[in-house]
CSV table of N, CA and C in Angstrom, one decimal:
chain,number,residue,atom,x,y,z
A,291,MET,N,-24.3,0.1,-81.4
A,291,MET,CA,-25.0,1.0,-82.3
A,291,MET,C,-25.8,0.1,-83.3
A,292,ASP,N,-27.0,0.5,-83.6
A,292,ASP,CA,-27.8,-0.3,-84.6
A,292,ASP,C,-27.6,0.4,-86.0
A,293,GLU,N,-28.4,-0.1,-87.0
A,293,GLU,CA,-28.2,0.4,-88.3
A,293,GLU,C,-28.7,1.8,-88.5
A,294,THR,N,-29.5,2.4,-87.6
A,294,THR,CA,-30.0,3.7,-87.7
A,294,THR,C,-29.1,4.7,-87.1
A,295,GLY,N,-28.0,4.3,-86.4
A,295,GLY,CA,-27.0,5.2,-85.9
A,295,GLY,C,-27.3,5.5,-84.4
A,296,ARG,N,-28.3,4.8,-83.8
A,296,ARG,CA,-28.6,5.0,-82.4
A,296,ARG,C,-27.9,4.0,-81.6
A,297,THR,N,-27.7,4.3,-80.3
A,297,THR,CA,-27.1,3.3,-79.4
A,297,THR,C,-28.2,2.3,-79.0
A,298,ASN,N,-27.8,1.1,-78.7
A,298,ASN,CA,-28.8,0.1,-78.4
A,298,ASN,C,-29.6,0.6,-77.2
A,299,GLY,N,-30.9,0.4,-77.2
A,299,GLY,CA,-31.8,0.7,-76.1
A,299,GLY,C,-32.2,2.2,-76.1
A,300,ALA,N,-31.8,3.0,-77.0
A,300,ALA,CA,-32.2,4.4,-77.0
A,300,ALA,C,-32.9,4.7,-78.3
A,301,ASN,N,-34.0,5.5,-78.2
A,301,ASN,CA,-34.8,5.8,-79.4
A,301,ASN,C,-34.3,7.2,-79.9
A,302,GLY,N,-34.9,7.7,-80.9
A,302,GLY,CA,-34.4,9.0,-81.5
A,302,GLY,C,-34.6,10.2,-80.6
A,303,ASP,N,-35.5,10.2,-79.6
A,303,ASP,CA,-35.8,11.4,-78.8
A,303,ASP,C,-34.9,11.4,-77.5
A,304,GLY,N,-33.9,10.5,-77.4
A,304,GLY,CA,-33.0,10.5,-76.3
A,304,GLY,C,-33.5,9.8,-75.1
A,305,GLN,N,-34.7,9.1,-75.2
A,305,GLN,CA,-35.3,8.3,-74.2
A,305,GLN,C,-34.8,6.9,-74.3
A,306,ASP,N,-34.7,6.2,-73.2
A,306,ASP,CA,-34.4,4.8,-73.2
A,306,ASP,C,-35.6,4.0,-73.6
A,307,ASP,N,-35.5,3.0,-74.5
A,307,ASP,CA,-36.6,2.3,-75.1
A,307,ASP,C,-37.2,1.4,-74.0
A,308,VAL,N,-36.5,0.9,-73.1
A,308,VAL,CA,-37.0,-0.1,-72.1
A,308,VAL,C,-37.8,0.6,-71.0
A,309,PHE,N,-37.3,1.7,-70.4
A,309,PHE,CA,-38.0,2.3,-69.3
A,309,PHE,C,-38.5,3.7,-69.6
A,310,GLY,N,-38.3,4.2,-70.7
A,310,GLY,CA,-38.8,5.5,-71.1
A,310,GLY,C,-38.1,6.7,-70.4
A,311,GLU,N,-36.9,6.4,-69.9
A,311,GLU,CA,-36.1,7.4,-69.2
A,311,GLU,C,-34.9,7.9,-70.0
A,312,ALA,N,-34.4,9.0,-69.6
A,312,ALA,CA,-33.1,9.4,-70.3
A,312,ALA,C,-32.0,8.4,-69.9
A,313,PRO,N,-31.1,8.1,-70.9
A,313,PRO,CA,-30.1,7.2,-70.6
A,313,PRO,C,-29.1,7.8,-69.5
A,314,PHE,N,-28.5,6.9,-68.7
A,314,PHE,CA,-27.6,7.3,-67.6
A,314,PHE,C,-26.3,7.7,-68.2
A,315,LEU,N,-25.8,8.9,-67.9
A,315,LEU,CA,-24.5,9.4,-68.3
A,315,LEU,C,-23.6,9.5,-67.1
A,316,ASP,N,-22.5,9.0,-67.1
A,316,ASP,CA,-21.5,9.0,-66.0
A,316,ASP,C,-21.1,10.4,-65.6
A,317,GLU,N,-21.1,11.3,-66.6
A,317,GLU,CA,-20.7,12.7,-66.3
A,317,GLU,C,-21.6,13.4,-65.4
A,318,GLU,N,-22.9,12.9,-65.3
A,318,GLU,CA,-23.8,13.6,-64.5
A,318,GLU,C,-23.6,13.2,-63.0
A,319,LEU,N,-22.9,12.1,-62.7
A,319,LEU,CA,-22.8,11.6,-61.3
A,319,LEU,C,-21.7,12.5,-60.6
A,320,ASP,N,-22.1,13.0,-59.5
A,320,ASP,CA,-21.2,13.7,-58.6
A,320,ASP,C,-20.5,12.7,-57.6
A,321,HIS,N,-19.3,12.2,-58.0
A,321,HIS,CA,-18.7,11.2,-57.2
A,321,HIS,C,-18.4,11.6,-55.8
A,322,ASP,N,-18.0,12.9,-55.6
A,322,ASP,CA,-17.7,13.4,-54.2
A,322,ASP,C,-18.9,13.4,-53.4
A,323,ARG,N,-20.1,13.8,-53.9
A,323,ARG,CA,-21.3,13.8,-53.2
A,323,ARG,C,-21.8,12.4,-52.9
A,324,LEU,N,-21.6,11.5,-53.8
A,324,LEU,CA,-22.0,10.1,-53.6
A,324,LEU,C,-21.2,9.5,-52.5
A,325,GLU,N,-19.9,9.8,-52.5
A,325,GLU,CA,-19.0,9.2,-51.4
A,325,GLU,C,-19.4,9.8,-50.1
A,326,GLU,N,-19.7,11.1,-50.0
A,326,GLU,CA,-20.1,11.7,-48.8
A,326,GLU,C,-21.4,11.1,-48.2
A,327,GLU,N,-22.4,10.8,-49.1
A,327,GLU,CA,-23.7,10.2,-48.7
A,327,GLU,C,-23.4,8.8,-48.2
A,328,LEU,N,-22.6,8.0,-48.9
A,328,LEU,CA,-22.3,6.7,-48.5
A,328,LEU,C,-21.6,6.6,-47.1
A,329,ARG,N,-20.7,7.6,-46.9
A,329,ARG,CA,-20.0,7.7,-45.6
A,329,ARG,C,-21.0,8.0,-44.5
A,330,GLU,N,-21.9,8.9,-44.7
A,330,GLU,CA,-23.0,9.3,-43.8
A,330,GLU,C,-23.9,8.1,-43.5
A,331,ALA,N,-24.3,7.4,-44.5
A,331,ALA,CA,-25.1,6.2,-44.3
A,331,ALA,C,-24.4,5.1,-43.5
A,332,THR,N,-23.2,4.9,-43.8
A,332,THR,CA,-22.4,3.9,-43.1
A,332,THR,C,-22.2,4.3,-41.6
A,333,ALA,N,-22.0,5.5,-41.4
A,333,ALA,CA,-21.8,6.0,-40.0
A,333,ALA,C,-23.1,5.8,-39.2
A,334,VAL,N,-24.3,5.9,-39.8
A,334,VAL,CA,-25.5,5.7,-39.1
A,334,VAL,C,-25.9,4.2,-39.0
A,335,LEU,N,-25.7,3.5,-40.1
A,335,LEU,CA,-26.2,2.1,-40.2
A,335,LEU,C,-25.2,1.1,-39.6
A,336,ASP,N,-23.9,1.4,-39.8
A,336,ASP,CA,-22.9,0.4,-39.3
A,336,ASP,C,-21.7,1.2,-38.8
A,337,PRO,N,-21.8,1.9,-37.6
A,337,PRO,CA,-20.7,2.7,-37.1
A,337,PRO,C,-19.5,1.8,-36.7
A,338,VAL,N,-18.3,2.4,-36.7
A,338,VAL,CA,-17.1,1.8,-36.3
A,338,VAL,C,-17.1,1.7,-34.8
A,339,PRO,N,-17.0,0.6,-34.2
A,339,PRO,CA,-17.0,0.5,-32.7
A,339,PRO,C,-15.8,1.4,-32.1
A,340,ALA,N,-16.1,2.0,-31.0
A,340,ALA,CA,-15.1,2.9,-30.4
A,340,ALA,C,-13.8,2.2,-30.1
A,341,GLU,N,-13.8,0.9,-29.6
A,341,GLU,CA,-12.6,0.2,-29.3
A,341,GLU,C,-11.8,-0.1,-30.6
A,342,LEU,N,-12.5,-0.4,-31.7
A,342,LEU,CA,-11.8,-0.6,-33.0
A,342,LEU,C,-11.1,0.7,-33.5
A,343,ARG,N,-11.8,1.8,-33.3
A,343,ARG,CA,-11.3,3.1,-33.7
A,343,ARG,C,-10.0,3.4,-32.9
A,344,ARG,N,-10.1,3.2,-31.6
A,344,ARG,CA,-8.9,3.4,-30.7
A,344,ARG,C,-7.8,2.6,-31.1
A,345,LEU,N,-8.0,1.3,-31.4
A,345,LEU,CA,-6.9,0.4,-31.8
A,345,LEU,C,-6.3,0.8,-33.2
A,346,ALA,N,-7.1,1.3,-34.1
A,346,ALA,CA,-6.6,1.8,-35.4
A,346,ALA,C,-5.8,3.0,-35.2
A,347,ILE,N,-6.2,3.9,-34.3
A,347,ILE,CA,-5.4,5.1,-34.1
A,347,ILE,C,-4.0,4.7,-33.4
A,348,GLU,N,-4.1,3.8,-32.5
A,348,GLU,CA,-2.8,3.4,-31.8
A,348,GLU,C,-1.9,2.6,-32.8
A,349,ALA,N,-2.5,1.9,-33.7
A,349,ALA,CA,-1.7,1.1,-34.7
A,349,ALA,C,-1.0,2.1,-35.6
A,350,TYR,N,-1.7,3.3,-35.9
A,350,TYR,CA,-1.0,4.3,-36.7
A,350,TYR,C,0.3,4.8,-36.1
A,351,ALA,N,0.3,4.8,-34.8
A,351,ALA,CA,1.5,5.2,-34.1
A,351,ALA,C,2.7,4.4,-34.5
A,352,LEU,N,2.5,3.2,-35.0
A,352,LEU,CA,3.5,2.3,-35.4
A,352,LEU,C,4.0,2.5,-36.8
A,353,HIS,N,3.6,3.6,-37.4
A,353,HIS,CA,4.0,3.9,-38.8
A,353,HIS,C,5.5,4.0,-39.0
A,354,ASP,N,6.2,4.0,-37.9
A,354,ASP,CA,7.7,4.0,-38.0
A,354,ASP,C,8.1,2.5,-38.0
A,355,LEU,N,7.7,1.7,-38.9
A,355,LEU,CA,8.0,0.3,-38.8
A,355,LEU,C,9.5,0.0,-39.0
A,356,ASP,N,10.2,0.9,-39.6
A,356,ASP,CA,11.6,0.7,-39.8
A,356,ASP,C,12.4,1.2,-38.5
A,357,ALA,N,11.6,1.7,-37.5
A,357,ALA,CA,12.3,2.1,-36.3
A,357,ALA,C,12.8,0.9,-35.5
A,358,ARG,N,13.9,1.1,-34.9
A,358,ARG,CA,14.4,0.0,-34.0
A,358,ARG,C,13.7,0.1,-32.6
A,359,ILE,N,13.5,-1.0,-32.0
A,359,ILE,CA,12.9,-1.0,-30.6
A,359,ILE,C,14.0,-1.0,-29.6
A,360,ALA,N,13.9,-0.1,-28.7
A,360,ALA,CA,14.8,0.0,-27.5
A,360,ALA,C,14.2,-0.8,-26.4
A,361,GLU,N,14.8,-1.9,-26.0
A,361,GLU,CA,14.3,-2.8,-25.0
A,361,GLU,C,14.6,-2.3,-23.6
A,362,LEU,N,13.6,-2.4,-22.7
A,362,LEU,CA,13.8,-2.1,-21.3
A,362,LEU,C,14.7,-3.1,-20.6
A,363,THR,N,15.8,-2.6,-20.1
A,363,THR,CA,16.8,-3.5,-19.5
A,363,THR,C,16.9,-3.3,-18.0
A,364,PHE,N,16.3,-2.1,-17.5
A,364,PHE,CA,16.3,-1.9,-16.1
A,364,PHE,C,15.1,-1.0,-15.8
A,365,ASP,N,14.4,-1.4,-14.7
A,365,ASP,CA,13.2,-0.6,-14.2
A,365,ASP,C,13.3,-0.6,-12.7
A,366,SER,N,13.5,0.5,-12.1
A,366,SER,CA,13.7,0.5,-10.6
A,366,SER,C,12.5,0.0,-9.9
A,367,LEU,N,11.3,0.0,-10.5
A,367,LEU,CA,10.1,-0.6,-9.8
A,367,LEU,C,10.3,-2.1,-9.7
A,368,VAL,N,11.0,-2.7,-10.6
A,368,VAL,CA,11.1,-4.2,-10.6
A,368,VAL,C,12.5,-4.6,-10.2
A,369,ASP,N,13.5,-3.9,-10.6
A,369,ASP,CA,14.9,-4.4,-10.4
A,369,ASP,C,15.6,-3.9,-9.2
A,370,ALA,N,15.2,-2.7,-8.7
A,370,ALA,CA,15.9,-2.1,-7.6
A,370,ALA,C,15.4,-2.7,-6.2
A,371,ILE,N,16.3,-2.6,-5.3
A,371,ILE,CA,16.0,-3.0,-3.9
A,371,ILE,C,15.4,-1.8,-3.2
A,372,PRO,N,14.1,-1.9,-2.7
A,372,PRO,CA,13.5,-0.8,-2.1
A,372,PRO,C,14.2,-0.3,-0.8
A,373,VAL,N,14.1,0.9,-0.6
A,373,VAL,CA,14.8,1.5,0.6
A,373,VAL,C,13.6,1.9,1.6
A,374,ARG,N,13.8,1.3,2.8
A,374,ARG,CA,12.7,1.6,3.8
A,374,ARG,C,12.6,3.0,4.2
A,375,GLY,N,11.4,3.6,4.2
A,375,GLY,CA,11.2,4.9,4.5
A,375,GLY,C,11.3,5.9,3.4
A,376,ALA,N,11.8,5.5,2.3
A,376,ALA,CA,11.9,6.4,1.1
A,376,ALA,C,10.6,6.7,0.5
A,377,VAL,N,10.3,8.0,0.2
A,377,VAL,CA,9.0,8.4,-0.4
A,377,VAL,C,9.3,9.2,-1.6
A,378,ASP,N,8.4,9.1,-2.6
A,378,ASP,CA,8.6,9.9,-3.8
A,378,ASP,C,9.9,9.6,-4.5
A,379,VAL,N,10.3,8.3,-4.5
A,379,VAL,CA,11.6,7.9,-5.2
A,379,VAL,C,11.4,8.0,-6.7
A,380,PRO,N,12.3,8.6,-7.4
A,380,PRO,CA,12.1,8.7,-8.9
A,380,PRO,C,12.2,7.2,-9.5
A,381,ARG,N,11.5,7.0,-10.5
A,381,ARG,CA,11.6,5.8,-11.3
A,381,ARG,C,12.7,5.9,-12.3
A,382,MET,N,13.6,4.9,-12.2
A,382,MET,CA,14.8,4.9,-13.1
A,382,MET,C,14.6,3.8,-14.2
A,383,LEU,N,14.7,4.2,-15.4
A,383,LEU,CA,14.6,3.3,-16.5
A,383,LEU,C,15.8,3.3,-17.4
A,384,THR,N,16.2,2.2,-18.0
A,384,THR,CA,17.3,2.1,-18.9
A,384,THR,C,16.8,1.2,-20.1
A,385,PHE,N,17.0,1.8,-21.3
A,385,PHE,CA,16.6,1.1,-22.5
A,385,PHE,C,17.9,0.9,-23.4
A,386,HIS,N,18.0,-0.2,-24.1
A,386,HIS,CA,19.1,-0.5,-25.0
A,386,HIS,C,18.6,-0.8,-26.4
A,387,SER,N,19.3,-0.3,-27.4
A,387,SER,CA,19.0,-0.6,-28.8
A,387,SER,C,20.4,-0.6,-29.5
A,388,GLY,N,21.0,-1.7,-29.7
A,388,GLY,CA,22.3,-1.7,-30.4
A,388,GLY,C,23.3,-1.1,-29.5
A,389,GLU,N,24.0,-0.1,-30.0
A,389,GLU,CA,25.0,0.6,-29.2
A,389,GLU,C,24.4,1.8,-28.4
A,390,LEU,N,23.1,2.1,-28.6
A,390,LEU,CA,22.5,3.3,-28.0
A,390,LEU,C,21.8,2.8,-26.6
A,391,THR,N,22.1,3.6,-25.6
A,391,THR,CA,21.5,3.4,-24.3
A,391,THR,C,20.7,4.7,-23.9
A,392,VAL,N,19.5,4.5,-23.4
A,392,VAL,CA,18.7,5.7,-23.0
A,392,VAL,C,18.4,5.5,-21.6
A,393,ASP,N,18.9,6.4,-20.7
A,393,ASP,CA,18.6,6.4,-19.3
A,393,ASP,C,17.6,7.5,-19.0
A,394,VAL,N,16.5,7.1,-18.3
A,394,VAL,CA,15.4,8.1,-18.0
A,394,VAL,C,15.1,8.0,-16.5
A,395,GLU,N,14.9,9.2,-16.0
A,395,GLU,CA,14.4,9.3,-14.6
A,395,GLU,C,13.0,9.9,-14.6
A,396,VAL,N,12.0,9.2,-14.1
A,396,VAL,CA,10.6,9.7,-14.1
A,396,VAL,C,10.2,10.1,-12.7
A,397,THR,N,9.8,11.4,-12.5
A,397,THR,CA,9.4,11.9,-11.2
A,397,THR,C,8.0,12.5,-11.4
A,398,GLY,N,7.5,13.0,-10.3
A,398,GLY,CA,6.2,13.7,-10.3
A,398,GLY,C,6.2,15.0,-11.0
A,399,GLU,N,7.4,15.6,-11.2
A,399,GLU,CA,7.6,16.9,-11.9
A,399,GLU,C,7.9,16.7,-13.3
A,400,GLY,N,8.3,15.6,-13.8
A,400,GLY,CA,8.6,15.4,-15.2
A,400,GLY,C,9.5,14.3,-15.4
A,401,LEU,N,10.3,14.3,-16.5
A,401,LEU,CA,11.3,13.3,-16.8
A,401,LEU,C,12.6,14.0,-17.2
A,402,LEU,N,13.7,13.3,-16.9
A,402,LEU,CA,15.0,13.7,-17.2
A,402,LEU,C,15.8,12.5,-17.8
A,403,GLY,N,16.5,12.7,-18.8
A,403,GLY,CA,17.2,11.6,-19.4
A,403,GLY,C,18.5,12.0,-20.1
A,404,GLN,N,19.2,10.9,-20.6
A,404,GLN,CA,20.4,11.1,-21.3
A,404,GLN,C,20.6,9.9,-22.3
A,405,LEU,N,21.2,10.2,-23.4
A,405,LEU,CA,21.5,9.2,-24.4
A,405,LEU,C,23.0,8.9,-24.3
A,406,LEU,N,23.3,7.7,-24.3
A,406,LEU,CA,24.7,7.2,-24.3
A,406,LEU,C,25.0,6.3,-25.5
A,407,PRO,N,26.0,6.5,-26.2
A,407,PRO,CA,27.0,7.6,-26.2
A,407,PRO,C,26.2,8.9,-26.5
A,408,PRO,N,26.7,10.0,-25.9
A,408,PRO,CA,26.1,11.3,-26.1
A,408,PRO,C,25.9,11.7,-27.6
A,409,ARG,N,24.8,12.2,-27.9
A,409,ARG,CA,24.5,12.7,-29.3
A,409,ARG,C,23.3,13.6,-29.3
A,410,PRO,N,23.2,14.5,-30.2
A,410,PRO,CA,22.0,15.3,-30.3
A,410,PRO,C,20.8,14.5,-30.9
A,411,ALA,N,19.6,14.7,-30.5
A,411,ALA,CA,18.5,14.0,-31.0
A,411,ALA,C,17.2,14.7,-30.8
A,412,ALA,N,16.2,14.5,-31.6
A,412,ALA,CA,14.8,14.9,-31.4
A,412,ALA,C,14.1,13.8,-30.7
A,413,ILE,N,13.4,14.1,-29.6
A,413,ILE,CA,12.7,13.1,-28.8
A,413,ILE,C,11.3,13.5,-28.6
A,414,GLU,N,10.4,12.5,-28.9
A,414,GLU,CA,9.0,12.7,-28.7
A,414,GLU,C,8.5,11.8,-27.5
A,415,VAL,N,7.7,12.4,-26.6
A,415,VAL,CA,7.1,11.6,-25.6
A,415,VAL,C,5.7,11.2,-26.1
A,416,LEU,N,5.5,9.9,-26.3
A,416,LEU,CA,4.3,9.4,-26.9
A,416,LEU,C,3.3,9.0,-25.8
A,417,HIS,N,2.1,9.5,-26.0
A,417,HIS,CA,0.9,9.0,-25.1
A,417,HIS,C,-0.1,8.6,-26.1
A,418,GLY,N,-0.3,7.4,-26.4
A,418,GLY,CA,-1.2,6.9,-27.5
A,418,GLY,C,-0.6,7.3,-28.8
A,419,PRO,N,-1.4,7.6,-29.8
A,419,PRO,CA,-0.9,7.8,-31.1
A,419,PRO,C,-0.2,9.1,-31.4
A,420,ARG,N,-0.3,10.1,-30.4
A,420,ARG,CA,0.3,11.4,-30.7
A,420,ARG,C,1.4,11.7,-29.7
A,421,ALA,N,2.3,12.5,-30.1
A,421,ALA,CA,3.4,13.0,-29.2
A,421,ALA,C,2.8,14.1,-28.4
A,422,THR,N,3.0,14.0,-27.1
A,422,THR,CA,2.5,15.1,-26.2
A,422,THR,C,3.6,16.1,-25.9
A,423,ALA,N,4.8,15.7,-26.1
A,423,ALA,CA,5.9,16.6,-25.9
A,423,ALA,C,7.0,16.3,-26.9
A,424,VAL,N,7.6,17.4,-27.4
A,424,VAL,CA,8.8,17.2,-28.4
A,424,VAL,C,10.0,17.8,-27.7
A,425,LEU,N,11.0,17.0,-27.4
A,425,LEU,CA,12.2,17.5,-26.7
A,425,LEU,C,13.4,17.4,-27.6
A,426,THR,N,14.4,18.1,-27.2
A,426,THR,CA,15.7,18.1,-27.9
A,426,THR,C,16.8,17.7,-27.0
A,427,ALA,N,17.5,16.7,-27.4
A,427,ALA,CA,18.7,16.3,-26.6
A,427,ALA,C,19.9,17.1,-27.1
A,428,ASP,N,20.7,17.6,-26.1
A,428,ASP,CA,21.8,18.5,-26.5
A,428,ASP,C,23.0,17.6,-26.9
A,429,ASP,N,24.1,18.3,-27.1
A,429,ASP,CA,25.3,17.6,-27.6
A,429,ASP,C,25.8,16.5,-26.6
A,430,MET,N,25.4,16.7,-25.4
A,430,MET,CA,25.8,15.7,-24.3
A,430,MET,C,24.7,14.6,-24.2
A,431,GLY,N,23.7,14.7,-25.0
A,431,GLY,CA,22.7,13.7,-25.0
A,431,GLY,C,21.6,13.9,-23.9
A,432,ARG,N,21.6,15.0,-23.2
A,432,ARG,CA,20.7,15.3,-22.1
A,432,ARG,C,19.4,15.9,-22.6
A,433,PHE,N,18.3,15.5,-22.0
A,433,PHE,CA,17.0,16.0,-22.3
A,433,PHE,C,16.1,16.0,-21.1
A,434,SER,N,15.1,16.9,-21.1
A,434,SER,CA,14.2,16.9,-19.9
A,434,SER,C,12.8,17.4,-20.4
A,435,CYS,N,11.8,17.1,-19.6
A,435,CYS,CA,10.4,17.5,-19.9
A,435,CYS,C,9.8,17.8,-18.5
A,436,ASP,N,9.1,19.0,-18.5
A,436,ASP,CA,8.5,19.5,-17.3
A,436,ASP,C,7.2,18.8,-16.9
A,437,ALA,N,6.6,18.1,-17.9
A,437,ALA,CA,5.3,17.4,-17.6
A,437,ALA,C,5.5,15.9,-17.4
A,438,PRO,N,5.1,15.4,-16.3
A,438,PRO,CA,5.3,14.0,-16.0
A,438,PRO,C,4.4,13.2,-16.9
A,439,PRO,N,4.8,12.0,-17.4
A,439,PRO,CA,4.0,11.2,-18.3
A,439,PRO,C,2.9,10.6,-17.4
A,440,THR,N,1.7,10.5,-18.0
A,440,THR,CA,0.6,9.8,-17.4
A,440,THR,C,0.1,8.7,-18.3
A,441,GLY,N,-0.3,7.6,-17.6
A,441,GLY,CA,-0.8,6.5,-18.4
A,441,GLY,C,0.4,5.8,-19.2
A,442,PRO,N,0.1,5.0,-20.2
A,442,PRO,CA,1.1,4.4,-21.0
A,442,PRO,C,1.9,5.5,-21.8
A,443,PHE,N,3.2,5.3,-21.9
A,443,PHE,CA,4.0,6.3,-22.6
A,443,PHE,C,5.2,5.5,-23.2
A,444,ALA,N,5.8,6.1,-24.2
A,444,ALA,CA,7.0,5.6,-24.9
A,444,ALA,C,7.8,6.8,-25.4
A,445,LEU,N,9.0,6.6,-25.7
A,445,LEU,CA,9.9,7.7,-26.3
A,445,LEU,C,10.2,7.3,-27.7
A,446,ARG,N,10.1,8.3,-28.7
A,446,ARG,CA,10.6,8.1,-30.0
A,446,ARG,C,11.8,9.0,-30.2
A,447,LEU,N,12.9,8.5,-30.6
A,447,LEU,CA,14.1,9.2,-30.7
A,447,LEU,C,14.5,9.3,-32.2
A,448,ARG,N,14.8,10.4,-32.7
A,448,ARG,CA,15.3,10.6,-34.1
A,448,ARG,C,16.7,11.2,-34.0
A,449,THR,N,17.7,10.4,-34.3
A,449,THR,CA,19.1,10.9,-34.3
A,449,THR,C,19.7,10.5,-35.6
A,450,GLY,N,20.2,11.5,-36.3
A,450,GLY,CA,20.8,11.2,-37.6
A,450,GLY,C,19.7,10.7,-38.5
A,451,GLY,N,19.9,9.6,-39.2
A,451,GLY,CA,18.9,9.0,-40.1
A,451,GLY,C,18.2,7.9,-39.4
A,452,GLU,N,18.4,7.7,-38.1
A,452,GLU,CA,17.9,6.6,-37.3
A,452,GLU,C,16.7,6.9,-36.5
A,453,VAL,N,15.7,6.0,-36.4
A,453,VAL,CA,14.6,6.2,-35.5
A,453,VAL,C,14.6,5.0,-34.5
A,454,VAL,N,14.5,5.4,-33.2
A,454,VAL,CA,14.4,4.4,-32.2
A,454,VAL,C,13.2,4.7,-31.3
A,455,VAL,N,12.4,3.6,-31.0
A,455,VAL,CA,11.3,3.8,-30.2
A,455,VAL,C,11.4,2.8,-29.0
A,456,THR,N,11.2,3.4,-27.8
A,456,THR,CA,11.3,2.6,-26.5
A,456,THR,C,10.1,1.7,-26.4
A,457,GLU,N,10.2,0.7,-25.5
A,457,GLU,CA,9.0,-0.1,-25.2
A,457,GLU,C,8.0,0.8,-24.5
A,458,TRP,N,6.7,0.5,-24.5
A,458,TRP,CA,5.7,1.2,-23.9
A,458,TRP,C,5.7,0.8,-22.4
A,459,LEU,N,5.5,1.8,-21.5
A,459,LEU,CA,5.4,1.6,-20.1
A,459,LEU,C,4.3,2.4,-19.5
A,460,ARG,N,3.8,1.9,-18.4
A,460,ARG,CA,2.8,2.7,-17.7
A,460,ARG,C,3.5,3.5,-16.6
A,461,ALA,N,3.1,4.8,-16.6
A,461,ALA,CA,3.8,5.8,-15.7
A,461,ALA,C,3.4,5.4,-14.2
């Protein structure tokens, strides 16, 4: 402020001395509208590549960073001895995480599984960043899904206060 009581750069009529315009007041700025306009301009001038967007969405699926990973210890496609003449043989998978074992049978009709030792759990079948099926394991640890997994999939198990995620596999 100067000796006349005016702010520096402003004259008595509310105009800026330098440019002859009204001084800028932050209260006049609509922050939400400005953010929207900047997002629109960025989307047109520098769009996010589709591959980067896909990777970001898939990375979000890892938001359970405190989850334990259940390692694949048996896969019938790799570890089993093929039987001559057998067709439509179910794929058998076994995952281990600490004391928990997850046995899964994948067929063209869906999947069937069991937790050992038996315990109730909420199970999500993951395809990309989202769960496509939410299952419940009963007191014997058994669960099933009528839709067969397609493409890469994993299972996220929530039992008690524990979260376990299986390795990702291609169906």
